[in-house]
Short mmCIF file of C-alpha atoms and ligand atoms in Angstrom, two decimals:
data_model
loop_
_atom_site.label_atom_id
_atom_site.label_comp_id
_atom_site.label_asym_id
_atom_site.label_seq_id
_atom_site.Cartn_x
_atom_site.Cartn_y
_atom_site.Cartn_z
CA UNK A 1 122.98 -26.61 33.66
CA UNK A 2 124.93 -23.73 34.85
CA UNK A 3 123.89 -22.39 38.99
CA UNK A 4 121.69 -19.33 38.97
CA UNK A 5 124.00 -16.35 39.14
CA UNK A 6 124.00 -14.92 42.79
CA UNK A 7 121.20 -12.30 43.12
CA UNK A 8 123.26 -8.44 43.11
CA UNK A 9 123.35 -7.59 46.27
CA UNK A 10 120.95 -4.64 46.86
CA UNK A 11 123.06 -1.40 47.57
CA UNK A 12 123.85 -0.04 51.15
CA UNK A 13 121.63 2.28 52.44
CA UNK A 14 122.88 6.11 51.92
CA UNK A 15 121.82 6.42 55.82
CA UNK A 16 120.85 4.40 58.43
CA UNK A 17 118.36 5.64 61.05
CA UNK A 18 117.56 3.86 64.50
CA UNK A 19 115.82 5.03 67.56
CA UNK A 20 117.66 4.15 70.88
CA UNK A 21 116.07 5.24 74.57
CA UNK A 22 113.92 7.35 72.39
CA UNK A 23 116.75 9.47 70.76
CA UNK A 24 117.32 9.07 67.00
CA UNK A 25 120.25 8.68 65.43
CA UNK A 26 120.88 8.86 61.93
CA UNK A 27 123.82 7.78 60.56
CA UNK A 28 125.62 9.07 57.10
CA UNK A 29 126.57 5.59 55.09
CA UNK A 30 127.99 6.31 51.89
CA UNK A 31 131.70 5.70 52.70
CA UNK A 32 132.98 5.03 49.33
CA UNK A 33 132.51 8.51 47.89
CA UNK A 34 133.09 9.98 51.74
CA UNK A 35 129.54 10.77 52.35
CA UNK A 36 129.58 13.69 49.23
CA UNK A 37 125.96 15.07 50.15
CA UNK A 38 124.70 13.70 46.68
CA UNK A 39 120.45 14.20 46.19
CA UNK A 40 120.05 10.38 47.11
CA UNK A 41 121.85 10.75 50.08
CA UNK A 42 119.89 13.97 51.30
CA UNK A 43 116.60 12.79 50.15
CA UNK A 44 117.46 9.32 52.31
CA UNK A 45 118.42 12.20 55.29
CA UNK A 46 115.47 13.87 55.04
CA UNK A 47 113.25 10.93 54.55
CA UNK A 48 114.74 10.11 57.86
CA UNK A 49 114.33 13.00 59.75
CA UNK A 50 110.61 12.98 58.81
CA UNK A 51 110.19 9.75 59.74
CA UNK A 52 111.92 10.44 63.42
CA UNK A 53 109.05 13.57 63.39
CA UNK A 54 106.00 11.48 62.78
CA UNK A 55 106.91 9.34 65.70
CA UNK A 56 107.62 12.25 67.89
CA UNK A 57 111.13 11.34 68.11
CA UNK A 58 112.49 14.21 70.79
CA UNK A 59 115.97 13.86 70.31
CA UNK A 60 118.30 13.52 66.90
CA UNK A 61 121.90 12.55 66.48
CA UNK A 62 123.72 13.36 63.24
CA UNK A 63 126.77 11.31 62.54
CA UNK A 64 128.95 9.45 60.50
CA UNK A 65 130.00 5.35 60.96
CA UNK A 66 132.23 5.45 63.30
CA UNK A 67 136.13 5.70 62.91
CA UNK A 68 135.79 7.27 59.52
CA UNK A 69 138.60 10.45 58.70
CA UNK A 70 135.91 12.28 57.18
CA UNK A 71 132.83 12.91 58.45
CA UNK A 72 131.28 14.89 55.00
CA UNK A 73 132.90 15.63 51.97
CA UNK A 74 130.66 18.00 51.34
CA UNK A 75 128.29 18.82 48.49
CA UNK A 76 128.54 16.41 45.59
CA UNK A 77 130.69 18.19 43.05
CA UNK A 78 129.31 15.93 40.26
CA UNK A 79 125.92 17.26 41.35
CA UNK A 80 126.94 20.89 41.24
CA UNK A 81 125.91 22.79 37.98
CA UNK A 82 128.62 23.42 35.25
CA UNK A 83 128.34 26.92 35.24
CA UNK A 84 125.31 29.25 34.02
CA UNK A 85 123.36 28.14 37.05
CA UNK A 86 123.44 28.88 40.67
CA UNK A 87 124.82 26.18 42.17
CA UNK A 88 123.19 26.68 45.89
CA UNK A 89 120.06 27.42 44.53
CA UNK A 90 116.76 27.20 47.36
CA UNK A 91 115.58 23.60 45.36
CA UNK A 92 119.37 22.36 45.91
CA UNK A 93 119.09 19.29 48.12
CA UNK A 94 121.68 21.21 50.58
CA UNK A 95 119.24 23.89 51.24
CA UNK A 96 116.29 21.62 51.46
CA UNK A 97 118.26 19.28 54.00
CA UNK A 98 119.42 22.53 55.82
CA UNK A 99 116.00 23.42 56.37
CA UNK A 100 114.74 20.14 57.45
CA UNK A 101 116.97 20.56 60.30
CA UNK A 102 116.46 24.08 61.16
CA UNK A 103 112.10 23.10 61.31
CA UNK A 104 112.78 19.57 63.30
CA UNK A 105 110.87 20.42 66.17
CA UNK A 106 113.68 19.15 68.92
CA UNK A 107 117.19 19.37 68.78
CA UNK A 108 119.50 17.75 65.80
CA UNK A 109 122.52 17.29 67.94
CA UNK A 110 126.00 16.79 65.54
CA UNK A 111 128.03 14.13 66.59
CA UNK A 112 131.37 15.17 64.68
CA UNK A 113 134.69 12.36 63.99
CA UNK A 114 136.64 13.33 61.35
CA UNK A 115 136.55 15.82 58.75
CA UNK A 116 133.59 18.08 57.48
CA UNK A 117 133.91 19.52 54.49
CA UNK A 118 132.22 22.80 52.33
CA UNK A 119 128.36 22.18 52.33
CA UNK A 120 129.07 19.91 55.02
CA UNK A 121 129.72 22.10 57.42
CA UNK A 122 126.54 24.60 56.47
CA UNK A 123 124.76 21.47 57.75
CA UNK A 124 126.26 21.06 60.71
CA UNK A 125 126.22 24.47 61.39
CA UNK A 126 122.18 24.24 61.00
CA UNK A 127 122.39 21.52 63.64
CA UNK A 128 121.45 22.68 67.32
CA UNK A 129 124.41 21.25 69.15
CA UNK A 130 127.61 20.35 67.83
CA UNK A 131 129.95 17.78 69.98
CA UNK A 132 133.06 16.75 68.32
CA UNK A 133 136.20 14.56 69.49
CA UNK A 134 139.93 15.27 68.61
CA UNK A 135 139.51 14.30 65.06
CA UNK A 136 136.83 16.93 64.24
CA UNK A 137 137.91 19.04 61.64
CA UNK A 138 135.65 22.08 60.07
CA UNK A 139 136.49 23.43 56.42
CA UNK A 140 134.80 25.63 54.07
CA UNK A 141 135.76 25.69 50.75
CA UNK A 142 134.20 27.63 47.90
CA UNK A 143 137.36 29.21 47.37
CA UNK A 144 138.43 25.90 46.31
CA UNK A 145 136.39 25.82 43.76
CA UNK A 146 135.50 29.28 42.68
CA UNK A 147 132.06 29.30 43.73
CA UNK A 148 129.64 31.81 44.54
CA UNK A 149 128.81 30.75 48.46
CA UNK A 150 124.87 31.58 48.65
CA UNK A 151 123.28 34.65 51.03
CA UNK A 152 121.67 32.26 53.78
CA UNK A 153 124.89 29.83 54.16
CA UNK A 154 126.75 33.15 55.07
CA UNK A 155 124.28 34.08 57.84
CA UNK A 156 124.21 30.59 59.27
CA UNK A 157 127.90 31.68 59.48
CA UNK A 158 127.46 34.96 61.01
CA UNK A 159 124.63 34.05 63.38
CA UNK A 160 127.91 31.45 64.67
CA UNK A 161 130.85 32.96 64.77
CA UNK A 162 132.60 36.47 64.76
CA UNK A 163 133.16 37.81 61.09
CA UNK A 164 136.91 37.39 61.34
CA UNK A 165 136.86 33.97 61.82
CA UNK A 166 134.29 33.50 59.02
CA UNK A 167 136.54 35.31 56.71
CA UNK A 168 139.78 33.07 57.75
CA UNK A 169 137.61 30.03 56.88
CA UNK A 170 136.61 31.36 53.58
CA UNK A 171 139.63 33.01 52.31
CA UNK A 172 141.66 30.02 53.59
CA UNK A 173 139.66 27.19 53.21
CA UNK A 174 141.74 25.51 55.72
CA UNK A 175 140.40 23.35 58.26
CA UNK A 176 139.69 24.21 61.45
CA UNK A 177 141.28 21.53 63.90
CA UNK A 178 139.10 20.64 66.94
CA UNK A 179 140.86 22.57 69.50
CA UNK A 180 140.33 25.99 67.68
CA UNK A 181 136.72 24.93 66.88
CA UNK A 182 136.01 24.42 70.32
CA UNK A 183 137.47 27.98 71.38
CA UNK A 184 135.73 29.49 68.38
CA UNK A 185 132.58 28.04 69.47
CA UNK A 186 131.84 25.66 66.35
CA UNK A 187 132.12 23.24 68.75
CA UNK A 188 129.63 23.45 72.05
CA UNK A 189 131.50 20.41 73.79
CA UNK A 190 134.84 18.84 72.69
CA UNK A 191 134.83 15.01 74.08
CA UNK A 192 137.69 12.22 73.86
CA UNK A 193 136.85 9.75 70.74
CA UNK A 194 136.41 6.85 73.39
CA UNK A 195 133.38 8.74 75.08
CA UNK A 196 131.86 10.79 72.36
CA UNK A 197 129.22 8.29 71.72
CA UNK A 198 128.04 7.68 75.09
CA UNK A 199 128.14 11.25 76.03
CA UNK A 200 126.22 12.60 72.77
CA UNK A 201 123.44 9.82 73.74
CA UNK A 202 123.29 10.54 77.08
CA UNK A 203 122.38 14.35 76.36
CA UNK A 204 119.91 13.52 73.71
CA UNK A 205 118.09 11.11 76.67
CA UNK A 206 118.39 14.08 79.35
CA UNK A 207 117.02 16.06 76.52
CA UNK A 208 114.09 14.07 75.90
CA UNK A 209 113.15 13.99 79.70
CA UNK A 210 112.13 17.93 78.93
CA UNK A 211 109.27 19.63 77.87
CA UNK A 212 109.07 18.79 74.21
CA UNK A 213 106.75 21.37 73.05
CA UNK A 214 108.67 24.39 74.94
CA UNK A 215 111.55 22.70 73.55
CA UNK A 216 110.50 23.27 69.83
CA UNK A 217 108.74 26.31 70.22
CA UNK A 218 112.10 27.89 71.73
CA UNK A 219 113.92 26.35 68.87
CA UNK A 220 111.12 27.84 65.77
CA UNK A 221 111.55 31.21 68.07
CA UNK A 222 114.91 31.22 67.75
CA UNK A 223 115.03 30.45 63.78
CA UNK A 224 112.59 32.71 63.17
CA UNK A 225 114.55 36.11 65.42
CA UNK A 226 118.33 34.36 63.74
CA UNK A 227 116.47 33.92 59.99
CA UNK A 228 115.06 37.87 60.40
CA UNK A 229 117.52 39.44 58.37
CA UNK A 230 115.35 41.78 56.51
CA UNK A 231 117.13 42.41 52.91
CA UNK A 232 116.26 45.43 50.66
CA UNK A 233 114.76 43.83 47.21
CA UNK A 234 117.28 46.10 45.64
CA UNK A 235 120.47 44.38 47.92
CA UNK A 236 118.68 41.29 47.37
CA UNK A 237 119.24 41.48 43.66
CA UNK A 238 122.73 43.11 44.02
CA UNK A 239 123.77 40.11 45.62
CA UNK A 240 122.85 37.62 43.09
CA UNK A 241 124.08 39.91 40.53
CA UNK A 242 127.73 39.81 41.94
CA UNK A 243 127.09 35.60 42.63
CA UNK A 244 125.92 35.32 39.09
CA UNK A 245 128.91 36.78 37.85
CA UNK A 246 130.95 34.18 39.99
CA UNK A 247 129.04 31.08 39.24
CA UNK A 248 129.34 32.08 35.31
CA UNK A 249 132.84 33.01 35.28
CA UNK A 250 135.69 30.40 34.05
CA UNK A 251 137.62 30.15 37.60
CA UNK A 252 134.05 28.30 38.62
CA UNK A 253 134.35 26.01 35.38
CA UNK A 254 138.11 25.55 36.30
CA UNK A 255 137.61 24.73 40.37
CA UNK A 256 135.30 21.66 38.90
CA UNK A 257 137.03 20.47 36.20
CA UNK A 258 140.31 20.34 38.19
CA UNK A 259 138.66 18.18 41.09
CA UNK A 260 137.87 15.79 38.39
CA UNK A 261 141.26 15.82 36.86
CA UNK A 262 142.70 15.34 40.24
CA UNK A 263 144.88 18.06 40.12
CA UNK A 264 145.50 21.97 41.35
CA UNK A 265 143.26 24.64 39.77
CA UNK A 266 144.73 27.67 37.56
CA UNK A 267 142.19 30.77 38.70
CA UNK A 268 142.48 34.00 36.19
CA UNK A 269 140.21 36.15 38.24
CA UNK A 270 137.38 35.77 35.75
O1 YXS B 301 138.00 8.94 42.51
P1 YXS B 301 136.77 8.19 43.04
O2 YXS B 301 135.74 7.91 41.99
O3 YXS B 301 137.13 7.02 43.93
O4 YXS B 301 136.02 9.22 44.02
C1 YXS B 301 136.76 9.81 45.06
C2 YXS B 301 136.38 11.28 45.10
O5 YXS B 301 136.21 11.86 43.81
C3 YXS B 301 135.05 11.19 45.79
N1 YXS B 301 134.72 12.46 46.44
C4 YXS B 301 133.73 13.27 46.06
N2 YXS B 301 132.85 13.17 45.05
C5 YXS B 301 131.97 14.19 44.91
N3 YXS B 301 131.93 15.27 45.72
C6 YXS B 301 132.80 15.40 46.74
N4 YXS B 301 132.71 16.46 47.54
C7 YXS B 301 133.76 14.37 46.94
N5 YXS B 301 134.78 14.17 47.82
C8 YXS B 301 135.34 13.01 47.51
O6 YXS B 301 135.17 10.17 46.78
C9 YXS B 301 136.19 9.25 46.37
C10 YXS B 301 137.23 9.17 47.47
O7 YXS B 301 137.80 10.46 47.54
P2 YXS B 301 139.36 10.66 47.84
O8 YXS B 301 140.14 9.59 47.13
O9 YXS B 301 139.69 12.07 47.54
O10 YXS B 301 139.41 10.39 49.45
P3 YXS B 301 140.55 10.88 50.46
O11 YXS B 301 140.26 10.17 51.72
O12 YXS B 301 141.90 10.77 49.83
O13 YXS B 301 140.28 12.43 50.65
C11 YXS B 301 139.11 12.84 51.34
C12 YXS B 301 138.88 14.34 51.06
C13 YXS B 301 137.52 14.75 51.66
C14 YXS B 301 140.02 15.18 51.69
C15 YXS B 301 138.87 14.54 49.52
O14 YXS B 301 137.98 13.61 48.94
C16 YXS B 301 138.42 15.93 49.15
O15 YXS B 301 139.16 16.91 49.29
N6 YXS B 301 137.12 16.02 48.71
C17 YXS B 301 136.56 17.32 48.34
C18 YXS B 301 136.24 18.16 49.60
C19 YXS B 301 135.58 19.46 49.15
O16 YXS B 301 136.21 20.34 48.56
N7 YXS B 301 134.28 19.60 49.43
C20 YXS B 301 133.50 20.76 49.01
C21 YXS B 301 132.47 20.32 47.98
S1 YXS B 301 131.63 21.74 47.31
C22 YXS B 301 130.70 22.25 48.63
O17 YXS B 301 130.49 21.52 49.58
C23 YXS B 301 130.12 23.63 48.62
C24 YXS B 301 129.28 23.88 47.40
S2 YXS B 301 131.39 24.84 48.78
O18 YXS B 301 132.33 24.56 47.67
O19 YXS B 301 130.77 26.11 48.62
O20 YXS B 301 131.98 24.63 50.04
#
């Protein structure tokens, strides 16, 4: 009689979430495919984050395992629409994860090693604090792939950082190594590999030793003055007419297919 094949191991988490000293930490795990920000992986980050706010968690650190090269590679291109579709749309698990930050009511402190990429660095950008060592690297990258960046990642941008530097980003899509982020002010402290762990904890516990509620109503204040960007219905709808156009032209259909074929893209200009 042949032995019982060996149960499948059940898959790795997508994140793993702990509470230390009363600051949470949760941790991206999906290695393999460089923590893409696929829907299972958000949904597990937001499930998270929830869970940390039911038990009054004060405190939250973002990160990635340690020693990894990239931190995020950004949104999941195999999750991103072919075309026809916005592809940032305010149901995309981005946006919802975004916002789930942005409401926590305490501080989502990043914890940055290695590189963050496209979508990836909208979310860290909707974190409250943002400490990265000498591997941090920040890129955005629509231009990459010849998509339409949506209206409310670009004022997470320009509620950050001077429009110059926003427009070197995009244009480029070049990283931003962790020196320049720090003197740009992507970065609010930039801290030697060896101690970024112990000093992000330590400021999440000196955090929590603070008036919690003042703490989150200061926070909602301040997303609700940075978010009040009143937008004429008419602008409104001029914007998503020139994004349409983007998101259905053939440079979007050719930035996706050429990821999957491994290989440079070929963009016509429409
Ligand atoms: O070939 P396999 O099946 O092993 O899978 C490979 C990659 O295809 C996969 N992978 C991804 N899958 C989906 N979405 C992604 N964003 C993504 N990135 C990577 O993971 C496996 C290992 O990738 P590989 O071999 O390239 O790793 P590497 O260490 O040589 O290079 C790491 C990166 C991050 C430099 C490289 O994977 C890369 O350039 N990834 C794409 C980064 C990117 O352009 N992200 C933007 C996604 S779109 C987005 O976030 C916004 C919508 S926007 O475009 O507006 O910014």
């Amino acid at each position: 009689m042949s032995a019982p094949a060996s149960p499948t191991p059940a898959p790795a988490p997508m994140v793993i979430a702990s509470v230390t000293n009363g600051v949470g930490t949760i941790s991206l795990n999906n290695v393999a495919r460089r923590n893409a920000l696929s829907a299972a992986l958000l949904d597990a980050f937001i499930d998270a984050l929830a869970d940390f706010k039911a038990k009054s968690v004060r405190a939250v650190i973002l990160r990635a395992a340690p020693g990894l090269k990239v931190w995020s590679a950004g949104h999941d291109i195999k999750e991103l629409p072919r075309g026809h579709e916005d592809p940032l749309g305010y149901g995309d698990p981005l946006e919802r994860a975004l916002r789930a930050i942005r409401s926590y009511p305490g501080p989502v402190i990043a914890m940055i090693q290695g590189s963050v990429w496209g979508g990836a660095f909208d979310l860290v950008l909707s974190c409250d604090i943002i400490i990265g060592d000498e591997t941090s690297e920040f890129a955005i990258t629509p231009a990459n792939l010849g998509l339409p960046y949506n209206t409310t990642g670009l004022l997470h941008c320009l509620n950050r950082l001077p429009l110059n530097l926003i427009k070197e980003m995009f244009f480029t899509a070049t990283p931003v190594k962790a020196d320049d982020a720090a003197r740009w002010g992507i970065l609010n402290h930039l801290v030697p590999s060896a101690q970024i762990e112990a000093y992000t904890q330590s400021l999440g516990e000196h955090i929590t030793t603070k008036a919690p509620l003042a703490i989150a109503v200061v926070k909602e204040q301040l997303r609700v003055l940075s978010d009040l960007q009143p937008v004429a219905a008419q602008v409104f709808e001029h914007i998503e007419d020139m994004r349409r156009q983007v998101y259905e032209s053939a440079d979007y259909e050719e930035g996706i297919n050429a990821f999957f074929e491994k290989r440079k893209p070929q963009f016509k200009g429409v």
